[in-house]
Short mmCIF file of C-alpha atoms in Angstrom, two decimals:
data_model
loop_
_atom_site.label_atom_id
_atom_site.label_comp_id
_atom_site.label_asym_id
_atom_site.label_seq_id
_atom_site.Cartn_x
_atom_site.Cartn_y
_atom_site.Cartn_z
CA MET A 585 16.54 10.41 13.34
CA SER A 586 19.36 9.76 10.89
CA ASP A 587 21.56 11.38 8.27
CA ARG A 588 19.73 9.24 5.75
CA PRO A 589 16.51 10.57 4.17
CA THR A 590 13.44 9.34 6.05
CA ALA A 591 10.85 7.10 4.44
CA VAL A 592 7.58 6.19 6.15
CA VAL A 593 5.96 2.88 5.21
CA THR A 594 2.47 2.04 6.47
CA GLY A 595 1.25 -1.54 6.82
CA ALA A 596 4.90 -2.45 7.31
CA SER A 597 4.59 -5.49 9.59
CA SER A 598 4.20 -8.00 6.75
CA GLY A 599 3.76 -8.51 3.01
CA ILE A 600 4.42 -5.64 0.63
CA GLY A 601 5.01 -3.19 3.48
CA ALA A 602 7.70 -5.26 5.16
CA ALA A 603 9.40 -6.00 1.83
CA THR A 604 9.28 -2.31 0.92
CA ALA A 605 10.85 -1.31 4.23
CA ARG A 606 13.74 -3.66 3.54
CA ALA A 607 14.14 -2.50 -0.07
CA LEU A 608 14.13 1.19 0.89
CA ALA A 609 16.66 0.61 3.66
CA GLU A 610 18.89 -1.10 1.12
CA ALA A 611 18.45 1.94 -1.14
CA GLY A 612 19.74 4.25 1.60
CA PHE A 613 16.63 5.42 3.46
CA HIS A 614 16.05 5.50 7.18
CA VAL A 615 12.70 3.73 7.33
CA VAL A 616 9.98 4.46 9.86
CA LEU A 617 7.71 1.42 9.93
CA GLY A 618 4.08 1.80 10.95
CA ALA A 619 1.50 -0.92 11.70
CA ARG A 620 -0.51 -2.35 14.58
CA ARG A 621 1.72 -5.37 15.24
CA VAL A 622 4.52 -3.61 17.09
CA ASP A 623 6.44 -6.79 17.95
CA ARG A 624 6.74 -7.66 14.27
CA LEU A 625 7.62 -4.05 13.39
CA GLU A 626 10.42 -3.97 15.95
CA GLU A 627 11.85 -7.21 14.57
CA ILE A 628 12.01 -5.80 11.03
CA ALA A 629 13.25 -2.40 12.23
CA GLY A 630 16.07 -4.17 14.05
CA GLU A 631 17.10 -5.90 10.83
CA ILE A 632 17.30 -2.67 8.82
CA ASP A 633 18.29 -0.12 11.47
CA GLY A 634 14.89 1.52 11.18
CA THR A 635 12.30 2.90 13.59
CA ALA A 636 9.11 1.07 14.61
CA LEU A 637 6.04 3.05 15.64
CA ARG A 638 2.57 1.71 16.31
CA LEU A 639 0.02 2.86 13.72
CA ASP A 640 -3.62 2.13 13.00
CA VAL A 641 -4.62 4.18 9.97
CA THR A 642 -8.32 3.63 10.78
CA ASP A 643 -7.84 5.51 14.08
CA LYS A 644 -7.44 9.29 13.80
CA ALA A 645 -5.73 9.57 17.20
CA SER A 646 -3.27 6.80 16.30
CA VAL A 647 -2.32 8.59 13.08
CA ALA A 648 -1.84 11.90 14.93
CA GLU A 649 0.42 10.23 17.51
CA PHE A 650 2.42 8.51 14.77
CA VAL A 651 2.89 11.72 12.77
CA ALA A 652 4.04 13.54 15.91
CA GLY A 653 6.85 10.99 16.15
CA VAL A 654 8.10 11.68 12.60
CA PRO A 655 9.71 15.14 12.58
CA GLU A 656 11.04 14.82 9.03
CA CYS A 657 9.97 12.79 6.01
CA ARG A 658 11.00 12.71 2.38
CA LEU A 659 9.04 9.66 1.25
CA LEU A 660 5.62 8.37 2.30
CA VAL A 661 4.51 4.93 1.11
CA ASN A 662 0.76 4.58 1.65
CA ASN A 663 0.58 0.79 1.74
CA ALA A 664 -1.84 0.01 4.60
CA GLY A 665 -5.21 -1.32 3.48
CA GLY A 666 -6.82 -4.54 2.38
CA ALA A 667 -10.02 -6.34 1.48
CA LYS A 668 -12.74 -8.10 3.43
CA GLY A 669 -15.29 -10.43 1.91
CA LEU A 670 -16.04 -11.52 -1.64
CA GLU A 671 -19.82 -11.32 -1.89
CA PRO A 672 -22.01 -9.91 -4.65
CA VAL A 673 -23.52 -6.48 -4.07
CA ALA A 674 -26.87 -8.04 -3.13
CA GLU A 675 -25.23 -9.80 -0.17
CA ALA A 676 -22.61 -7.19 0.77
CA ASP A 677 -21.71 -6.69 4.41
CA GLU A 678 -21.81 -3.01 5.36
CA ASP A 679 -19.24 -3.44 8.13
CA ASP A 680 -16.75 -4.98 5.69
CA TRP A 681 -17.31 -2.12 3.25
CA ARG A 682 -16.93 0.46 6.01
CA TRP A 683 -13.62 -1.08 7.09
CA MET A 684 -12.32 -1.14 3.50
CA TYR A 685 -13.09 2.54 3.01
CA GLU A 686 -11.57 3.46 6.39
CA ALA A 687 -8.39 1.44 5.80
CA ASN A 688 -7.78 2.18 2.13
CA VAL A 689 -9.24 5.65 1.60
CA ILE A 690 -9.55 7.54 4.89
CA GLY A 691 -6.29 6.01 6.13
CA THR A 692 -4.47 7.28 3.05
CA LEU A 693 -6.08 10.69 3.52
CA ARG A 694 -5.02 10.89 7.17
CA MET A 695 -1.43 9.86 6.52
CA THR A 696 -1.06 12.19 3.55
CA GLN A 697 -2.52 15.17 5.39
CA GLY A 698 -0.43 14.46 8.47
CA LEU A 699 2.91 14.17 6.70
CA LEU A 700 2.40 16.72 3.92
CA PRO A 701 4.09 19.55 5.90
CA ALA A 702 7.19 17.39 6.43
CA LEU A 703 7.21 16.26 2.81
CA ARG A 704 7.07 19.90 1.68
CA ALA A 705 9.79 20.90 4.12
CA SER A 706 12.11 18.18 2.79
CA GLY A 707 12.37 20.05 -0.51
CA ASP A 708 12.16 16.76 -2.41
CA GLY A 709 9.08 14.91 -1.18
CA HIS A 710 7.53 11.83 -2.70
CA ILE A 711 4.19 10.12 -2.03
CA ILE A 712 3.85 6.54 -3.27
CA THR A 713 0.40 5.02 -2.91
CA VAL A 714 -0.13 1.29 -3.36
CA THR A 715 -3.55 0.90 -4.93
CA SER A 716 -4.36 -2.17 -7.04
CA ILE A 717 -5.50 -3.19 -10.48
CA ALA A 718 -8.85 -3.13 -8.65
CA ALA A 719 -8.48 0.66 -9.02
CA LEU A 720 -8.51 0.24 -12.81
CA GLY A 721 -11.62 -1.87 -13.37
CA PRO A 722 -14.35 -3.97 -11.76
CA TYR A 723 -14.63 -7.68 -11.17
CA ASP A 724 -17.58 -9.77 -10.02
CA ASN A 725 -18.13 -9.91 -6.24
CA GLY A 726 -15.49 -7.27 -5.65
CA ALA A 727 -17.52 -4.04 -5.56
CA GLY A 728 -16.53 -3.12 -2.01
CA TYR A 729 -12.81 -3.46 -2.63
CA THR A 730 -12.79 -2.07 -6.17
CA GLY A 731 -14.89 0.87 -4.96
CA ALA A 732 -12.46 1.61 -2.13
CA LYS A 733 -9.43 1.26 -4.37
CA HIS A 734 -10.97 3.52 -7.04
CA ALA A 735 -11.60 6.13 -4.34
CA GLN A 736 -8.06 5.79 -3.00
CA ALA A 737 -6.66 6.14 -6.51
CA MET A 738 -8.76 9.24 -7.19
CA LEU A 739 -7.46 10.82 -3.98
CA HIS A 740 -3.89 10.15 -5.08
CA ARG A 741 -4.37 11.18 -8.72
CA THR A 742 -6.11 14.40 -7.68
CA LEU A 743 -3.13 15.27 -5.50
CA ARG A 744 -0.90 15.03 -8.57
CA GLY A 745 -2.57 18.18 -9.92
CA GLU A 746 -3.10 19.93 -6.58
CA LEU A 747 0.60 19.68 -5.73
CA LEU A 748 1.84 20.57 -9.21
CA GLY A 749 4.63 23.10 -8.92
CA GLU A 750 5.60 21.95 -5.43
CA PRO A 751 8.68 19.80 -4.70
CA ILE A 752 6.63 16.63 -4.24
CA ARG A 753 6.35 13.70 -6.63
CA LEU A 754 3.43 11.27 -6.70
CA THR A 755 3.55 7.65 -7.85
CA GLU A 756 0.70 5.15 -7.90
CA ILE A 757 1.65 1.46 -7.76
CA ALA A 758 -1.17 -0.81 -8.98
CA PRO A 759 -0.30 -4.49 -8.42
CA GLY A 760 -2.26 -7.47 -9.60
CA MET A 761 -2.20 -10.79 -7.77
CA VAL A 762 0.44 -10.79 -5.01
CA GLU A 763 0.77 -13.75 -2.67
CA THR A 764 0.77 -12.24 0.83
CA ASP A 765 -1.69 -12.37 3.74
CA PHE A 766 -4.10 -10.32 1.60
CA SER A 767 -6.43 -13.21 0.74
CA LEU A 768 -6.13 -14.69 4.23
CA VAL A 769 -7.50 -11.42 5.64
CA ARG A 770 -10.16 -11.21 2.94
CA PHE A 771 -11.47 -14.67 3.81
CA GLY A 772 -11.32 -14.23 7.58
CA GLY A 773 -8.36 -16.55 8.09
CA ASP A 774 -9.61 -19.40 5.87
CA ARG A 775 -6.29 -20.77 4.59
CA GLU A 776 -7.83 -23.12 2.00
CA LYS A 777 -9.80 -20.31 0.34
CA ALA A 778 -6.76 -18.04 0.42
CA ASP A 779 -4.49 -20.66 -1.17
CA ASN A 780 -7.01 -21.35 -3.94
CA VAL A 781 -6.73 -17.74 -5.13
CA TYR A 782 -3.20 -18.46 -6.38
CA LYS A 783 -3.74 -22.06 -7.51
CA GLY A 784 -2.48 -22.89 -10.99
CA LEU A 785 -0.35 -19.78 -11.50
CA THR A 786 2.75 -18.03 -10.24
CA PRO A 787 1.66 -14.79 -8.53
CA LEU A 788 3.81 -11.77 -7.80
CA SER A 789 5.70 -11.78 -4.51
CA ALA A 790 5.92 -8.94 -2.01
CA ASP A 791 9.56 -8.51 -3.05
CA ASP A 792 8.52 -8.05 -6.69
CA VAL A 793 6.35 -5.10 -5.73
CA ALA A 794 8.92 -3.70 -3.30
CA ASP A 795 11.55 -3.69 -6.06
CA VAL A 796 9.29 -1.50 -8.19
CA ILE A 797 8.54 0.85 -5.29
CA ALA A 798 12.25 1.25 -4.54
CA PHE A 799 12.96 1.88 -8.23
CA ALA A 800 10.36 4.65 -8.37
CA ALA A 801 11.67 6.17 -5.15
CA THR A 802 15.25 6.37 -6.42
CA ARG A 803 14.67 8.09 -9.77
CA PRO A 804 16.13 11.60 -10.19
CA SER A 805 14.02 14.32 -8.57
CA HIS A 806 12.75 15.67 -11.91
CA VAL A 807 11.41 12.25 -12.95
CA ASN A 808 7.85 11.42 -11.86
CA LEU A 809 6.64 7.88 -12.51
CA ASP A 810 2.93 8.64 -12.35
CA GLN A 811 1.47 5.14 -12.43
CA ILE A 812 2.99 1.67 -12.56
CA THR A 813 0.84 -1.41 -13.13
CA LEU A 814 2.40 -4.82 -12.53
CA MET A 815 0.80 -8.23 -12.78
CA PRO A 816 1.88 -11.85 -13.03
CA ARG A 817 2.40 -13.05 -16.58
CA ALA A 818 -0.69 -15.24 -16.09
CA GLN A 819 -2.94 -12.23 -15.39
CA ALA A 820 -4.30 -9.73 -17.90
CA GLY A 821 -6.51 -7.61 -15.65
CA PRO A 822 -9.09 -7.84 -12.87
CA GLY A 823 -10.76 -11.22 -13.23
CA ARG A 824 -8.68 -12.22 -16.29
CA VAL A 825 -6.38 -15.03 -15.17
CA HIS A 826 -4.89 -18.08 -16.87
CA ARG A 827 -4.50 -21.10 -14.61
CA GLU A 828 -2.59 -24.26 -15.44
CA PRO A 829 -4.48 -27.52 -14.86
#
């Protein structure tokens, strides 16, 4: 593909994924961008001299086809995922929960399994998984998402021990409130509800998170940044937010 080391970024058509693709390209990686919106992927890939490949992490066949198109890989950024709904457990929608587990947990499993041989073969592999502060604690009405993110985090943290002694590093990035399309997806496209999530505070941006991912990815090979939590100054944890009047 390129003389540059290859980085794969999932969910790369917008938000944290798109910003990460740009940051990694700037850091010297050849970036393979994966997502469902191929037109948007190709636009970003054109900007950074990367490669755009269609990817739906909730579809096993799509993941297999994507992996077949990536013969070498030194860095995998498991970023694809998201939330749907904000109902209490008593009113939870099973389909929303099923999607969250497929996208966040099973998708991460599929991508990691698929690219692990290439990561090993690189001699200096690195898996970065974007979880959330929702992987660190609960908040009211968020059981589906916090459950999925806890499961995703446990998958990633377990790998840290299972791959110990191999030339593969593992870093978990756990962001707090980031203003992207995340809330728009969660609320089914309701822009007013999505905007209210960030009202009265300055949230993180996708670029803020991408900067941290690129920093972790460019540390010396013997340095493993196991877990990085980043939040806006106005946030102190899941459900703990200070808003200005």
